[in-house]
mmCIF file of C-alpha atoms and ligand atoms in Angstrom:
data_model
loop_
_atom_site.group_PDB
_atom_site.id
_atom_site.type_symbol
_atom_site.label_atom_id
_atom_site.label_comp_id
_atom_site.label_asym_id
_atom_site.label_seq_id
_atom_site.Cartn_x
_atom_site.Cartn_y
_atom_site.Cartn_z
ATOM 1 C CA MET A 752 -16.119 -6.583 -22.286
ATOM 2 C CA GLU A 753 -16.339 -2.911 -21.410
ATOM 3 C CA VAL A 754 -13.078 -0.997 -21.741
ATOM 4 C CA VAL A 755 -12.988 2.429 -20.090
ATOM 5 C CA PRO A 756 -9.994 4.556 -21.095
ATOM 6 C CA LEU A 757 -9.464 7.196 -18.398
ATOM 7 C CA ALA A 758 -7.023 10.082 -18.073
ATOM 8 C CA ASP A 759 -4.842 8.876 -15.250
ATOM 9 C CA ALA A 760 -4.380 6.495 -12.335
ATOM 10 C CA ASP A 761 -6.445 8.740 -10.032
ATOM 11 C CA GLU A 762 -9.488 8.402 -12.298
ATOM 12 C CA VAL A 763 -8.967 4.633 -12.455
ATOM 13 C CA ALA A 764 -8.797 4.524 -8.645
ATOM 14 C CA ALA A 765 -11.939 6.622 -8.173
ATOM 15 C CA LEU A 766 -14.033 4.609 -10.623
ATOM 16 C CA ALA A 767 -12.767 1.282 -9.264
ATOM 17 C CA ALA A 768 -13.695 2.434 -5.747
ATOM 18 C CA ASP A 769 -17.174 3.403 -7.019
ATOM 19 C CA VAL A 770 -17.659 -0.111 -8.427
ATOM 20 C CA VAL A 771 -16.555 -1.897 -5.243
ATOM 21 C CA GLU A 772 -18.639 0.400 -3.030
ATOM 22 C CA ALA A 773 -21.724 -0.144 -5.186
ATOM 23 C CA VAL A 774 -21.359 -3.919 -4.800
ATOM 24 C CA VAL A 775 -21.062 -3.648 -1.008
ATOM 25 C CA ARG A 776 -23.988 -1.214 -0.767
ATOM 26 C CA ALA A 777 -26.168 -3.583 -2.783
ATOM 27 C CA ARG A 778 -25.050 -6.594 -0.763
ATOM 28 C CA PRO A 779 -23.482 -5.858 2.638
ATOM 29 C CA ASP A 780 -22.154 -9.440 2.914
ATOM 30 C CA ALA A 781 -20.626 -9.314 -0.580
ATOM 31 C CA VAL A 782 -17.706 -11.550 -1.452
ATOM 32 C CA LEU A 783 -14.807 -9.413 -2.679
ATOM 33 C CA GLY A 784 -11.993 -10.860 -4.760
ATOM 34 C CA LEU A 785 -8.823 -8.926 -4.046
ATOM 35 C CA ALA A 786 -5.649 -8.531 -6.094
ATOM 36 C CA THR A 787 -2.293 -7.493 -4.682
ATOM 37 C CA GLY A 788 0.483 -5.754 -6.641
ATOM 38 C CA SER A 789 0.965 -2.029 -7.181
ATOM 39 C CA THR A 790 -1.899 -1.304 -9.569
ATOM 40 C CA PRO A 791 -4.872 -1.586 -7.171
ATOM 41 C CA LEU A 792 -3.179 0.393 -4.379
ATOM 42 C CA PRO A 793 -4.594 3.806 -5.406
ATOM 43 C CA ALA A 794 -8.086 2.260 -5.584
ATOM 44 C CA TYR A 795 -7.623 0.643 -2.184
ATOM 45 C CA GLY A 796 -6.339 3.973 -0.852
ATOM 46 C CA GLU A 797 -9.479 5.677 -2.178
ATOM 47 C CA LEU A 798 -11.740 3.081 -0.511
ATOM 48 C CA ILE A 799 -9.901 3.633 2.782
ATOM 49 C CA ARG A 800 -10.079 7.427 2.428
ATOM 50 C CA ARG A 801 -13.840 7.308 1.867
ATOM 51 C CA HIS A 802 -14.283 4.816 4.728
ATOM 52 C CA ARG A 803 -12.419 7.115 7.096
ATOM 53 C CA ALA A 804 -14.404 10.122 5.845
ATOM 54 C CA GLY A 805 -17.587 8.242 6.725
ATOM 55 C CA THR A 806 -18.921 8.216 3.160
ATOM 56 C CA GLY A 807 -18.192 4.573 2.370
ATOM 57 C CA PRO A 808 -20.417 1.565 3.118
ATOM 58 C CA SER A 809 -19.911 -0.693 6.126
ATOM 59 C CA TYR A 810 -17.484 -3.528 5.405
ATOM 60 C CA ASP A 811 -18.305 -5.411 8.611
ATOM 61 C CA ALA A 812 -20.083 -8.280 6.841
ATOM 62 C CA VAL A 813 -18.016 -8.655 3.653
ATOM 63 C CA ARG A 814 -15.854 -11.688 3.010
ATOM 64 C CA CYS A 815 -12.662 -11.458 0.988
ATOM 65 C CA PHE A 816 -10.619 -13.890 -1.083
ATOM 66 C CA THR A 817 -7.182 -13.041 -2.405
ATOM 67 C CA LEU A 818 -6.097 -14.256 -5.824
ATOM 68 C CA ASP A 819 -2.786 -15.828 -4.983
ATOM 69 C CA GLU A 820 0.018 -16.352 -2.490
ATOM 70 C CA TYR A 821 3.750 -16.963 -2.531
ATOM 71 C CA VAL A 822 4.999 -20.382 -1.490
ATOM 72 C CA GLY A 823 8.084 -20.623 0.705
ATOM 73 C CA LEU A 824 7.951 -17.358 2.654
ATOM 74 C CA PRO A 825 8.016 -17.638 6.447
ATOM 75 C CA PRO A 826 4.527 -17.169 7.997
ATOM 76 C CA GLY A 827 3.804 -13.489 8.558
ATOM 77 C CA HIS A 828 6.415 -12.306 6.015
ATOM 78 C CA PRO A 829 5.500 -8.694 5.159
ATOM 79 C CA GLU A 830 5.494 -9.472 1.417
ATOM 80 C CA SER A 831 3.184 -12.469 1.768
ATOM 81 C CA TYR A 832 -0.081 -11.574 0.097
ATOM 82 C CA ARG A 833 -1.980 -12.286 3.304
ATOM 83 C CA ALA A 834 0.078 -9.659 5.141
ATOM 84 C CA THR A 835 -0.008 -7.281 2.166
ATOM 85 C CA ILE A 836 -3.783 -7.250 1.725
ATOM 86 C CA ALA A 837 -4.308 -6.832 5.482
ATOM 87 C CA ARG A 838 -1.952 -3.854 5.541
ATOM 88 C CA GLU A 839 -3.100 -2.219 2.305
ATOM 89 C CA LEU A 840 -6.854 -2.730 2.536
ATOM 90 C CA THR A 841 -8.690 -5.035 4.879
ATOM 91 C CA ASP A 842 -7.302 -3.873 8.254
ATOM 92 C CA PRO A 843 -7.875 -0.185 7.431
ATOM 93 C CA LEU A 844 -11.444 -1.012 6.337
ATOM 94 C CA GLY A 845 -12.015 -2.815 9.645
ATOM 95 C CA ILE A 846 -12.536 -6.224 8.036
ATOM 96 C CA LEU A 847 -11.718 -8.924 10.580
ATOM 97 C CA PRO A 848 -8.801 -11.218 9.633
ATOM 98 C CA GLU A 849 -11.036 -14.312 9.824
ATOM 99 C CA ARG A 850 -13.155 -12.865 7.002
ATOM 100 C CA VAL A 851 -10.127 -12.628 4.687
ATOM 101 C CA HIS A 852 -9.039 -15.812 2.946
ATOM 102 C CA GLY A 853 -6.079 -16.762 0.791
ATOM 103 C CA PRO A 854 -4.606 -19.962 -0.596
ATOM 104 C CA ASP A 855 -2.811 -21.829 2.210
ATOM 105 C CA PRO A 856 0.955 -22.031 1.520
ATOM 106 C CA ALA A 857 1.779 -24.272 4.525
ATOM 107 C CA PRO A 858 4.433 -26.652 3.102
ATOM 108 C CA ASP A 859 2.956 -29.913 4.411
ATOM 109 C CA ALA A 860 -0.535 -29.120 3.061
ATOM 110 C CA LEU A 861 0.384 -27.896 -0.425
ATOM 111 C CA PRO A 862 -0.994 -30.889 -2.345
ATOM 112 C CA THR A 863 -4.522 -30.121 -1.125
ATOM 113 C CA ALA A 864 -4.259 -26.324 -0.978
ATOM 114 C CA GLY A 865 -5.788 -25.741 -4.410
ATOM 115 C CA ALA A 866 -8.827 -27.945 -3.893
ATOM 116 C CA ARG A 867 -9.410 -26.537 -0.405
ATOM 117 C CA TYR A 868 -9.361 -22.984 -1.746
ATOM 118 C CA GLU A 869 -11.782 -23.813 -4.545
ATOM 119 C CA GLU A 870 -14.138 -25.312 -1.922
ATOM 120 C CA ALA A 871 -13.842 -22.231 0.299
ATOM 121 C CA VAL A 872 -14.706 -19.854 -2.551
ATOM 122 C CA ALA A 873 -17.652 -22.021 -3.582
ATOM 123 C CA ALA A 874 -18.874 -22.342 0.021
ATOM 124 C CA ALA A 875 -18.934 -18.533 0.272
ATOM 125 C CA GLY A 876 -21.241 -18.473 -2.752
ATOM 126 C CA GLY A 877 -18.611 -17.313 -5.239
ATOM 127 C CA VAL A 878 -17.005 -13.914 -5.758
ATOM 128 C CA ASP A 879 -19.246 -10.909 -6.480
ATOM 129 C CA VAL A 880 -16.540 -8.626 -7.848
ATOM 130 C CA GLN A 881 -12.976 -9.664 -8.607
ATOM 131 C CA VAL A 882 -10.331 -6.921 -8.753
ATOM 132 C CA LEU A 883 -7.529 -7.860 -11.154
ATOM 133 C CA GLY A 884 -4.224 -6.491 -12.379
ATOM 134 C CA ILE A 885 -2.366 -7.632 -15.473
ATOM 135 C CA GLY A 886 1.262 -8.696 -15.680
ATOM 136 C CA SER A 887 3.603 -7.202 -18.253
ATOM 137 C CA ASP A 888 3.690 -10.712 -19.789
ATOM 138 C CA GLY A 889 -0.116 -10.881 -19.857
ATOM 139 C CA HIS A 890 -0.456 -12.972 -16.719
ATOM 140 C CA LEU A 891 -3.634 -12.840 -14.680
ATOM 141 C CA ALA A 892 -3.209 -13.511 -10.958
ATOM 142 C CA PHE A 893 -0.138 -15.801 -11.182
ATOM 143 C CA ASN A 894 -1.379 -17.650 -14.256
ATOM 144 C CA GLU A 895 1.656 -17.261 -16.454
ATOM 145 C CA PRO A 896 1.549 -17.628 -20.267
ATOM 146 C CA GLY A 897 0.646 -21.195 -21.142
ATOM 147 C CA SER A 898 -1.800 -21.581 -18.251
ATOM 148 C CA SER A 899 -4.954 -23.498 -19.088
ATOM 149 C CA LEU A 900 -7.872 -21.179 -19.730
ATOM 150 C CA ALA A 901 -9.942 -23.589 -17.589
ATOM 151 C CA SER A 902 -7.418 -23.957 -14.734
ATOM 152 C CA ALA A 903 -8.313 -24.201 -11.038
ATOM 153 C CA THR A 904 -6.331 -23.051 -7.996
ATOM 154 C CA ARG A 905 -2.957 -24.788 -8.000
ATOM 155 C CA ILE A 906 0.792 -24.361 -7.575
ATOM 156 C CA LYS A 907 2.644 -22.542 -10.362
ATOM 157 C CA THR A 908 6.219 -21.561 -11.151
ATOM 158 C CA LEU A 909 6.842 -17.869 -11.857
ATOM 159 C CA THR A 910 8.557 -16.733 -15.034
ATOM 160 C CA ASP A 911 11.836 -14.834 -14.761
ATOM 161 C CA GLU A 912 10.006 -11.749 -16.086
ATOM 162 C CA THR A 913 7.497 -11.840 -13.228
ATOM 163 C CA ARG A 914 10.199 -12.461 -10.633
ATOM 164 C CA ARG A 915 12.127 -9.459 -11.976
ATOM 165 C CA ASP A 916 8.909 -7.368 -11.953
ATOM 166 C CA ASN A 917 8.304 -8.299 -8.308
ATOM 167 C CA ALA A 918 11.901 -7.919 -7.130
ATOM 168 C CA ARG A 919 11.075 -4.334 -6.126
ATOM 169 C CA PHE A 920 9.088 -5.714 -3.173
ATOM 170 C CA PHE A 921 12.041 -7.824 -2.006
ATOM 171 C CA GLY A 922 15.743 -7.171 -1.470
ATOM 172 C CA SER A 923 16.686 -8.775 -4.790
ATOM 173 C CA VAL A 924 15.271 -11.013 -7.498
ATOM 174 C CA ASP A 925 16.848 -14.020 -5.767
ATOM 175 C CA GLU A 926 14.565 -13.442 -2.775
ATOM 176 C CA VAL A 927 11.376 -13.589 -4.878
ATOM 177 C CA PRO A 928 9.875 -17.043 -4.402
ATOM 178 C CA ARG A 929 9.800 -19.304 -7.453
ATOM 179 C CA HIS A 930 6.526 -20.957 -6.559
ATOM 180 C CA VAL A 931 3.076 -19.606 -5.854
ATOM 181 C CA LEU A 932 -0.466 -20.766 -5.295
ATOM 182 C CA THR A 933 -2.897 -19.015 -7.586
ATOM 183 C CA GLN A 934 -6.549 -19.073 -8.482
ATOM 184 C CA GLY A 935 -6.833 -20.567 -11.936
ATOM 185 C CA LEU A 936 -8.247 -18.815 -14.969
ATOM 186 C CA GLY A 937 -11.308 -21.044 -14.638
ATOM 187 C CA THR A 938 -11.666 -19.922 -11.007
ATOM 188 C CA ILE A 939 -11.449 -16.265 -11.993
ATOM 189 C CA LEU A 940 -14.042 -16.755 -14.730
ATOM 190 C CA ARG A 941 -16.560 -17.933 -12.108
ATOM 191 C CA ALA A 942 -16.546 -14.511 -10.380
ATOM 192 C CA ARG A 943 -19.697 -12.594 -11.273
ATOM 193 C CA HIS A 944 -17.909 -9.365 -12.272
ATOM 194 C CA LEU A 945 -14.270 -8.975 -13.309
ATOM 195 C CA LEU A 946 -12.721 -5.537 -12.773
ATOM 196 C CA LEU A 947 -9.291 -5.320 -14.406
ATOM 197 C CA LEU A 948 -7.180 -2.264 -13.632
ATOM 198 C CA ALA A 949 -4.210 -1.312 -15.810
ATOM 199 C CA THR A 950 -2.034 1.774 -15.445
ATOM 200 C CA GLY A 951 1.290 2.844 -16.915
ATOM 201 C CA ALA A 952 3.095 2.349 -20.190
ATOM 202 C CA GLY A 953 4.523 -0.974 -19.045
ATOM 203 C CA LYS A 954 1.056 -2.523 -19.364
ATOM 204 C CA ALA A 955 0.169 -1.177 -22.831
ATOM 205 C CA ALA A 956 1.341 -4.164 -24.885
ATOM 206 C CA ALA A 957 -0.129 -6.760 -22.515
ATOM 207 C CA LEU A 958 -3.453 -4.908 -22.317
ATOM 208 C CA ALA A 959 -3.733 -4.621 -26.097
ATOM 209 C CA ALA A 960 -3.017 -8.328 -26.464
ATOM 210 C CA ALA A 961 -5.564 -9.221 -23.794
ATOM 211 C CA VAL A 962 -8.372 -7.011 -25.106
ATOM 212 C CA GLU A 963 -7.843 -7.006 -28.868
ATOM 213 C CA GLY A 964 -5.617 -9.990 -29.515
ATOM 214 C CA PRO A 965 -6.702 -13.600 -29.918
ATOM 215 C CA LEU A 966 -8.080 -15.649 -27.040
ATOM 216 C CA THR A 967 -5.017 -17.673 -26.147
ATOM 217 C CA ALA A 968 -3.301 -19.297 -23.198
ATOM 218 C CA SER A 969 -0.202 -17.418 -24.384
ATOM 219 C CA CYS A 970 -1.894 -14.267 -23.046
ATOM 220 C CA PRO A 971 -3.766 -15.467 -19.960
ATOM 221 C CA ALA A 972 -5.572 -12.132 -19.482
ATOM 222 C CA SER A 973 -7.260 -12.670 -22.850
ATOM 223 C CA VAL A 974 -9.561 -15.033 -20.936
ATOM 224 C CA LEU A 975 -11.552 -11.920 -20.023
ATOM 225 C CA GLN A 976 -12.977 -12.135 -23.539
ATOM 226 C CA LEU A 977 -14.962 -15.179 -22.355
ATOM 227 C CA HIS A 978 -16.557 -13.458 -19.371
ATOM 228 C CA PRO A 979 -20.083 -12.027 -19.612
ATOM 229 C CA HIS A 980 -19.318 -9.084 -17.295
ATOM 230 C CA ALA A 981 -15.736 -7.874 -17.567
ATOM 231 C CA THR A 982 -14.763 -4.228 -17.080
ATOM 232 C CA VAL A 983 -11.316 -2.837 -17.883
ATOM 233 C CA LEU A 984 -10.352 0.512 -16.349
ATOM 234 C CA CYS A 985 -7.107 1.886 -17.796
ATOM 235 C CA ASP A 986 -5.185 5.139 -17.861
ATOM 236 C CA ALA A 987 -3.984 6.841 -21.054
ATOM 237 C CA GLU A 988 -0.570 5.171 -20.946
ATOM 238 C CA ALA A 989 -1.921 1.664 -20.526
ATOM 239 C CA ALA A 990 -4.542 2.326 -23.247
ATOM 240 C CA ALA A 991 -1.930 3.504 -25.756
ATOM 241 C CA GLY A 992 -1.778 0.188 -27.610
ATOM 242 C CA LEU A 993 -5.558 -0.228 -28.014
ATOM 243 C CA ALA A 994 -6.576 0.221 -31.658
ATOM 244 C CA ARG A 995 -10.202 0.928 -30.701
ATOM 245 C CA ARG A 996 -9.582 3.194 -27.699
ATOM 246 C CA ALA A 997 -11.503 6.145 -29.216
ATOM 247 C CA HIS A 998 -14.496 3.869 -29.700
ATOM 248 C CA TYR A 999 -14.303 2.567 -26.129
ATOM 249 C CA ARG A 1000 -14.311 6.148 -24.871
ATOM 250 C CA GLU A 1001 -17.273 7.026 -27.067
ATOM 251 C CA VAL A 1002 -19.187 4.010 -25.753
ATOM 252 C CA TYR A 1003 -18.446 5.006 -22.156
ATOM 253 C CA GLU A 1004 -19.535 8.619 -22.723
ATOM 254 C CA ALA A 1005 -22.768 7.438 -24.340
ATOM 255 C CA LYS A 1006 -23.532 4.946 -21.571
ATOM 256 C CA PRO A 1007 -27.143 5.192 -20.395
ATOM 257 C CA ALA A 1008 -27.397 6.651 -16.896
ATOM 258 C CA TRP A 1009 -29.354 3.603 -15.717
ATOM 259 C CA GLN A 1010 -26.644 1.159 -16.791
ATOM 260 C CA PRO A 1011 -23.954 0.594 -14.142
ATOM 261 C CA LEU A 1012 -20.449 -0.566 -14.941
HETATM 262 P P1 PGA B 1595 1.358 -4.819 -10.638
HETATM 263 O O1 PGA B 1595 1.199 -6.375 -10.903
HETATM 264 O O2 PGA B 1595 -0.006 -4.318 -10.306
HETATM 265 O O3 PGA B 1595 2.291 -4.745 -9.442
HETATM 266 O O4 PGA B 1595 1.912 -4.222 -11.854
HETATM 267 C C1 PGA B 1595 0.146 -6.832 -11.705
HETATM 268 C C2 PGA B 1595 0.225 -8.330 -11.821
HETATM 269 O O5 PGA B 1595 1.325 -8.880 -11.714
HETATM 270 O O6 PGA B 1595 -0.818 -8.959 -12.022
#
């Protein structure tokens, strides 16, 4: 795992945008794995800014897969992850809606939704780069503590902590759905590059547990320790709990110019 402690959220956004752009330049029909939540928004904003400035790559041929989706929201709800990712990233980049996929929360098809999503990701050839956030309880996508490290896409029940964290997107915590469909930790591990973004003091404890703590289902994000190509971009606040942060910085500064993130 490569941990890159950066000064602030703007640096995280710029470097994350560099990574995503490099993938799309190398492979115009790349498969992008997209996270929702607040953390990636500055990176998505930077990708959109560069696209509009004409300096970004063409996104016409990319395919996108979101990590997760709420269950129980009416179709088209503005806080559904399908609507969110369209608004925050894929529509502004000009990516057609039919090239953006998410787990299907239709109530009558829920029992098969996980298997169908796994098949869709596999049929696309797998994810080239997966953008990730981390929950304050260490969750990855909506894999809450206790999730199998080998899990596949399936329905999960959110913890109270996550529902409180996400209440800011809804009128109240009572409006946050209890159930979600989420890629499993095993699904996420099959992406070729994991790019975890963490900003703010609220992520410091979870990030330290994920990066330097034991590999454990009690901290789902610790599964990154099993991945051959995982990159963590964090700001100073999120890095505050990392015992080896000075070393990570030294490694990054000494990185050979020929070696990409
Ligand atoms: P956040 O969520 O980016 O909104 O903090 C991260 C997550 O829940 O994975």
